[in-house]
PDB file of C-alpha atoms in Angstrom:
ATOM      1  CA  MET T 127       0.034   0.004   0.007  1.00 88.00           C
ATOM      2  CA  VAL T 128       2.854   2.355   0.804  1.00 89.00           C
ATOM      3  CA  ALA T 129       4.403   1.708  -2.654  1.00 91.00           C
ATOM      4  CA  LYS T 130       1.060   2.432  -4.373  1.00 93.00           C
ATOM      5  CA  ALA T 131       0.655   5.664  -2.409  1.00 93.00           C
ATOM      6  CA  LYS T 132       4.212   6.679  -3.325  1.00 93.00           C
ATOM      7  CA  GLU T 133       3.555   6.071  -7.031  1.00 94.00           C
ATOM      8  CA  GLU T 134       0.321   8.136  -6.869  1.00 95.00           C
ATOM      9  CA  LEU T 135       2.146  10.960  -5.140  1.00 94.00           C
ATOM     10  CA  GLU T 136       4.870  10.958  -7.849  1.00 96.00           C
ATOM     11  CA  GLN T 137       2.207  11.007 -10.571  1.00 96.00           C
ATOM     12  CA  GLU T 138       0.488  13.932  -8.872  1.00 96.00           C
ATOM     13  CA  MET T 139       3.745  15.904  -8.715  1.00 96.00           C
ATOM     14  CA  ILE T 140       4.360  15.155 -12.425  1.00 97.00           C
ATOM     15  CA  VAL T 141       0.830  16.400 -13.324  1.00 97.00           C
ATOM     16  CA  LYS T 142       1.282  19.534 -11.270  1.00 96.00           C
ATOM     17  CA  GLU T 143       4.568  20.336 -12.948  1.00 96.00           C
ATOM     18  CA  GLU T 144       3.008  19.921 -16.433  1.00 96.00           C
ATOM     19  CA  GLU T 145       0.123  22.273 -15.439  1.00 95.00           C
ATOM     20  CA  LYS T 146       2.643  24.791 -14.170  1.00 93.00           C
ATOM     21  CA  GLN T 147       4.557  24.685 -17.507  1.00 92.00           C
ATOM     22  CA  LYS T 148       1.339  25.168 -19.477  1.00 92.00           C
ATOM     23  CA  TYR T 149       0.266  28.126 -17.340  1.00 89.00           C
ATOM     24  CA  LEU T 150       3.653  29.800 -17.630  1.00 87.00           C
ATOM     25  CA  ALA T 151       3.715  29.265 -21.359  1.00 86.00           C
ATOM     26  CA  GLU T 152       0.336  30.973 -21.712  1.00 85.00           C
ATOM     27  CA  ARG T 153       1.094  33.833 -19.280  1.00 80.00           C
ATOM     28  CA  ALA T 154       4.739  34.550 -20.103  1.00 79.00           C
ATOM     29  CA  PRO T 155       5.681  33.761 -23.695  1.00 76.00           C
ATOM     30  CA  PRO T 156       9.473  33.188 -24.327  1.00 79.00           C
ATOM     31  CA  LEU T 157      11.485  36.347 -24.885  1.00 79.00           C
ATOM     32  CA  ASN T 158      12.926  37.027 -28.285  1.00 79.00           C
ATOM     33  CA  MET T 159      16.045  39.196 -27.742  1.00 79.00           C
ATOM     34  CA  ASN T 160      17.979  38.461 -30.987  1.00 82.00           C
ATOM     35  CA  GLY T 161      18.589  41.480 -33.124  1.00 83.00           C
ATOM     36  CA  LEU T 162      17.321  44.041 -30.650  1.00 84.00           C
ATOM     37  CA  SER T 163      19.214  47.325 -30.187  1.00 88.00           C
ATOM     38  CA  LEU T 164      20.257  48.662 -26.784  1.00 89.00           C
ATOM     39  CA  ALA T 165      17.293  51.092 -26.561  1.00 91.00           C
ATOM     40  CA  GLN T 166      14.846  48.279 -27.411  1.00 90.00           C
ATOM     41  CA  LEU T 167      16.363  46.061 -24.762  1.00 89.00           C
ATOM     42  CA  GLN T 168      16.088  48.849 -22.158  1.00 91.00           C
ATOM     43  CA  ALA T 169      12.401  49.423 -23.061  1.00 92.00           C
ATOM     44  CA  LEU T 170      11.773  45.640 -22.770  1.00 88.00           C
ATOM     45  CA  CYS T 171      13.403  45.581 -19.349  1.00 91.00           C
ATOM     46  CA  ARG T 172      11.240  48.574 -18.150  1.00 94.00           C
ATOM     47  CA  GLU T 173       8.142  46.782 -19.390  1.00 91.00           C
ATOM     48  CA  LEU T 174       9.110  43.575 -17.575  1.00 89.00           C
ATOM     49  CA  HIS T 175       9.847  45.511 -14.399  1.00 95.00           C
ATOM     50  CA  ALA T 176       6.443  47.165 -14.533  1.00 95.00           C
ATOM     51  CA  LYS T 177       4.781  43.747 -14.891  1.00 90.00           C
ATOM     52  CA  ILE T 178       6.821  42.404 -12.007  1.00 92.00           C
ATOM     53  CA  ASP T 179       5.756  45.294  -9.777  1.00 95.00           C
ATOM     54  CA  VAL T 180       2.105  44.733 -10.554  1.00 94.00           C
ATOM     55  CA  VAL T 181       2.434  41.051  -9.783  1.00 91.00           C
ATOM     56  CA  ASP T 182       4.332  41.759  -6.546  1.00 95.00           C
ATOM     57  CA  GLU T 183       1.638  44.242  -5.435  1.00 96.00           C
ATOM     58  CA  GLU T 184      -1.107  41.645  -6.098  1.00 95.00           C
ATOM     59  CA  ARG T 185       0.909  38.968  -4.247  1.00 95.00           C
ATOM     60  CA  TYR T 186       1.478  41.306  -1.284  1.00 97.00           C
ATOM     61  CA  ASP T 187      -2.263  42.194  -1.077  1.00 96.00           C
ATOM     62  CA  ILE T 188      -3.275  38.517  -1.179  1.00 97.00           C
ATOM     63  CA  GLU T 189      -0.720  37.671   1.482  1.00 97.00           C
ATOM     64  CA  ALA T 190      -2.023  40.376   3.728  1.00 97.00           C
ATOM     65  CA  LYS T 191      -5.560  39.167   3.334  1.00 97.00           C
ATOM     66  CA  VAL T 192      -4.547  35.529   4.081  1.00 97.00           C
ATOM     67  CA  MET T 193      -2.650  36.605   7.187  1.00 97.00           C
ATOM     68  CA  LEU T 194      -5.660  38.674   8.419  1.00 97.00           C
ATOM     69  CA  ASN T 195      -8.006  35.759   7.792  1.00 97.00           C
ATOM     70  CA  THR T 196      -5.674  33.384   9.533  1.00 96.00           C
ATOM     71  CA  ARG T 197      -5.378  35.661  12.602  1.00 96.00           C
ATOM     72  CA  GLU T 198      -9.153  36.025  12.635  1.00 97.00           C
ATOM     73  CA  ILE T 199      -9.665  32.315  12.511  1.00 96.00           C
ATOM     74  CA  LYS T 200      -7.222  31.782  15.368  1.00 95.00           C
ATOM     75  CA  ASP T 201      -9.013  34.408  17.500  1.00 94.00           C
ATOM     76  CA  LEU T 202     -12.404  32.805  16.816  1.00 95.00           C
ATOM     77  CA  ASN T 203     -11.047  29.408  17.694  1.00 91.00           C
ATOM     78  CA  ILE T 204      -9.744  30.757  20.986  1.00 89.00           C
ATOM     79  CA  LYS T 205     -13.104  32.315  21.751  1.00 90.00           C
ATOM     80  CA  VAL T 206     -14.880  28.984  21.084  1.00 88.00           C
ATOM     81  CA  LEU T 207     -12.492  27.137  23.304  1.00 84.00           C
ATOM     82  CA  ASP T 208     -12.990  29.706  26.048  1.00 82.00           C
ATOM     83  CA  LEU T 209     -16.697  29.604  25.799  1.00 81.00           C
ATOM     84  CA  ARG T 210     -16.719  25.838  25.900  1.00 79.00           C
ATOM     85  CA  GLY T 211     -14.440  25.738  28.957  1.00 75.00           C
ATOM     86  CA  LYS T 212     -15.959  28.470  31.098  1.00 67.00           C
ATOM     87  CA  PHE T 213     -19.648  27.697  31.009  1.00 64.00           C
ATOM     88  CA  LYS T 214     -20.135  24.223  32.340  1.00 65.00           C
ATOM     89  CA  ARG T 215     -23.816  23.698  33.222  1.00 70.00           C
ATOM     90  CA  PRO T 216     -24.189  22.806  36.869  1.00 72.00           C
ATOM     91  CA  ASN T 217     -26.567  20.110  38.121  1.00 79.00           C
ATOM     92  CA  LEU T 218     -29.733  21.977  38.925  1.00 80.00           C
ATOM     93  CA  ARG T 219     -31.442  21.443  42.256  1.00 80.00           C
ATOM     94  CA  ARG T 220     -35.006  22.164  43.246  1.00 79.00           C
ATOM     95  CA  VAL T 221     -35.257  25.227  45.467  1.00 77.00           C
ATOM     96  CA  ARG T 222     -38.314  26.132  47.478  1.00 80.00           C
ATOM     97  CA  VAL T 223     -39.138  29.773  46.944  1.00 77.00           C
ATOM     98  CA  SER T 224     -42.176  31.433  48.434  1.00 77.00           C
ATOM     99  CA  ALA T 225     -44.430  33.653  46.408  1.00 73.00           C
ATOM    100  CA  ASP T 226     -43.185  36.645  48.419  1.00 74.00           C
ATOM    101  CA  ALA T 227     -39.563  35.900  47.499  1.00 78.00           C
ATOM    102  CA  ILE T 228     -40.420  35.563  43.795  1.00 78.00           C
ATOM    103  CA  LEU T 229     -42.373  38.856  43.802  1.00 76.00           C
ATOM    104  CA  ARG T 230     -39.448  40.522  45.715  1.00 76.00           C
ATOM    105  CA  SER T 231     -36.982  39.281  43.128  1.00 77.00           C
ATOM    106  CA  LEU T 232     -39.111  40.419  40.243  1.00 77.00           C
ATOM    107  CA  LEU T 233     -40.421  43.648  41.513  1.00 75.00           C
ATOM    108  CA  GLY T 234     -37.614  44.677  43.857  1.00 72.00           C
ATOM    109  CA  SER T 235     -38.594  47.220  46.457  1.00 66.00           C
ATOM    110  CA  LYS T 236     -41.933  47.930  44.895  1.00 62.00           C
ATOM    111  CA  HIS T 237     -43.390  44.696  46.381  1.00 55.00           C
ATOM    112  CA  LYS T 238     -45.128  45.566  49.684  1.00 59.00           C
ATOM    113  CA  VAL T 239     -48.174  43.297  49.774  1.00 58.00           C
ATOM    114  CA  SER T 240     -47.361  39.882  51.174  1.00 58.00           C
ATOM    115  CA  MET T 241     -49.196  36.998  49.636  1.00 58.00           C
ATOM    116  CA  ASP T 242     -50.170  34.556  52.235  1.00 62.00           C
ATOM    117  CA  LEU T 243     -51.768  31.937  50.093  1.00 63.00           C
ATOM    118  CA  ARG T 244     -52.623  29.660  53.040  1.00 67.00           C
ATOM    119  CA  ALA T 245     -54.765  32.385  54.670  1.00 67.00           C
ATOM    120  CA  ASN T 246     -57.250  32.192  51.815  1.00 67.00           C
ATOM    121  CA  LEU T 247     -57.715  28.410  52.114  1.00 73.00           C
ATOM    122  CA  LYS T 248     -60.909  27.025  53.459  1.00 72.00           C
ATOM    123  CA  SER T 249     -60.451  25.253  56.805  1.00 72.00           C
ATOM    124  CA  VAL T 250     -61.820  21.731  57.154  1.00 71.00           C
ATOM    125  CA  LYS T 251     -62.681  20.234  60.442  1.00 68.00           C
ATOM    126  CA  LYS T 252     -61.377  16.693  60.946  1.00 68.00           C
ATOM    127  CA  GLU T 253     -64.098  15.738  63.407  1.00 66.00           C
ATOM    128  CA  ASP T 254     -66.766  16.052  60.746  1.00 56.00           C
ATOM    129  CA  THR T 255     -65.050  13.704  58.324  1.00 56.00           C
ATOM    130  CA  GLU T 256     -64.459  11.073  61.040  1.00 56.00           C
ATOM    131  CA  LYS T 257     -68.020  11.009  62.036  1.00 58.00           C
ATOM    132  CA  LYS T 258     -69.225  10.536  58.442  1.00 57.00           C
ATOM    133  CA  ARG T 259     -66.995   7.557  57.676  1.00 56.00           C
ATOM    134  CA  PRO T 260     -68.558   5.029  60.089  1.00 53.00           C
ATOM    135  CA  VAL T 261     -72.012   6.004  58.896  1.00 50.00           C
ATOM    136  CA  GLU T 262     -71.021   5.437  55.290  1.00 51.00           C
ATOM    137  CA  ASP T 263     -69.474   2.088  56.086  1.00 52.00           C
ATOM    138  CA  SER T 264     -72.495   0.853  57.897  1.00 57.00           C
ATOM    139  CA  ASP T 265     -74.843   2.231  55.200  1.00 61.00           C
ATOM    140  CA  TRP T 266     -72.812   0.489  52.579  1.00 61.00           C
ATOM    141  CA  ARG T 267     -73.050  -2.857  54.265  1.00 61.00           C
ATOM    142  CA  LYS T 268     -76.795  -2.476  54.747  1.00 64.00           C
ATOM    143  CA  ASN T 269     -77.237  -1.492  51.140  1.00 65.00           C
ATOM    144  CA  VAL T 270     -75.411  -4.537  49.872  1.00 63.00           C
ATOM    145  CA  GLU T 271     -77.564  -6.837  51.939  1.00 61.00           C
ATOM    146  CA  ALA T 272     -80.675  -5.059  50.927  1.00 62.00           C
ATOM    147  CA  MET T 273     -79.839  -5.069  47.236  1.00 62.00           C
ATOM    148  CA  SER T 274     -78.861  -8.680  46.982  1.00 64.00           C
ATOM    149  CA  GLY T 275     -81.163 -10.931  45.095  1.00 64.00           C
ATOM    150  CA  MET T 276     -83.993 -10.084  42.701  1.00 61.00           C
ATOM    151  CA  GLU T 277     -85.704  -7.753  45.160  1.00 64.00           C
ATOM    152  CA  GLY T 278     -82.666  -5.515  45.363  1.00 62.00           C
ATOM    153  CA  ARG T 279     -82.462  -5.284  41.573  1.00 61.00           C
ATOM    154  CA  LYS T 280     -86.098  -4.384  41.382  1.00 63.00           C
ATOM    155  CA  LYS T 281     -85.533  -1.596  43.935  1.00 65.00           C
ATOM    156  CA  MET T 282     -82.617  -0.309  41.863  1.00 65.00           C
ATOM    157  CA  PHE T 283     -84.807  -0.404  38.706  1.00 63.00           C
ATOM    158  CA  ASP T 284     -87.580   1.482  40.409  1.00 71.00           C
ATOM    159  CA  ALA T 285     -85.149   4.032  41.853  1.00 70.00           C
ATOM    160  CA  ALA T 286     -83.656   4.647  38.386  1.00 68.00           C
ATOM    161  CA  LYS T 287     -87.178   5.053  36.879  1.00 68.00           C
ATOM    162  CA  GLY T 288     -88.223   7.517  39.574  1.00 66.00           C
ATOM    163  CA  SER T 289     -85.110   9.671  39.217  1.00 63.00           C
ATOM    164  CA  ALA T 290     -85.360   9.780  35.393  1.00 59.00           C
ATOM    165  CA  GLN T 291     -88.938  11.089  35.532  1.00 56.00           C
TER     166      GLN T 291
END
């Protein structure tokens, strides 16, 4: 596999070199200096120097843009790493907060009325509920005995008829 990869790499380099030669042949044709006078050679040199200056300016501008983008990418990567590292989400716990505390945190010093929610609740006497239970239990047992058999079903049928009318 290593040998095959080495061969492919060599072929790639050959292809790139051929492409480079084609590009240079198109962009910079070979110089023909035979039979030129000194003044013509000097003019040709000035022309070539002007082209070189233009290419150097373009290369410098492109390098500056690349450096700026590279620096910006590094800064953004650092920011991303900082944000990932700093803000770990803690395990949340349930916290009991009263209605007064919530209103104080939301309204600040404006909150003066205390909300005592328990004060508005209806009070229930336990004695009343305890007295009703034995009665219900005894009534239930009596009802079962009374309703057993055909007579009980007839009573239920009559009761249902009477309530429907």
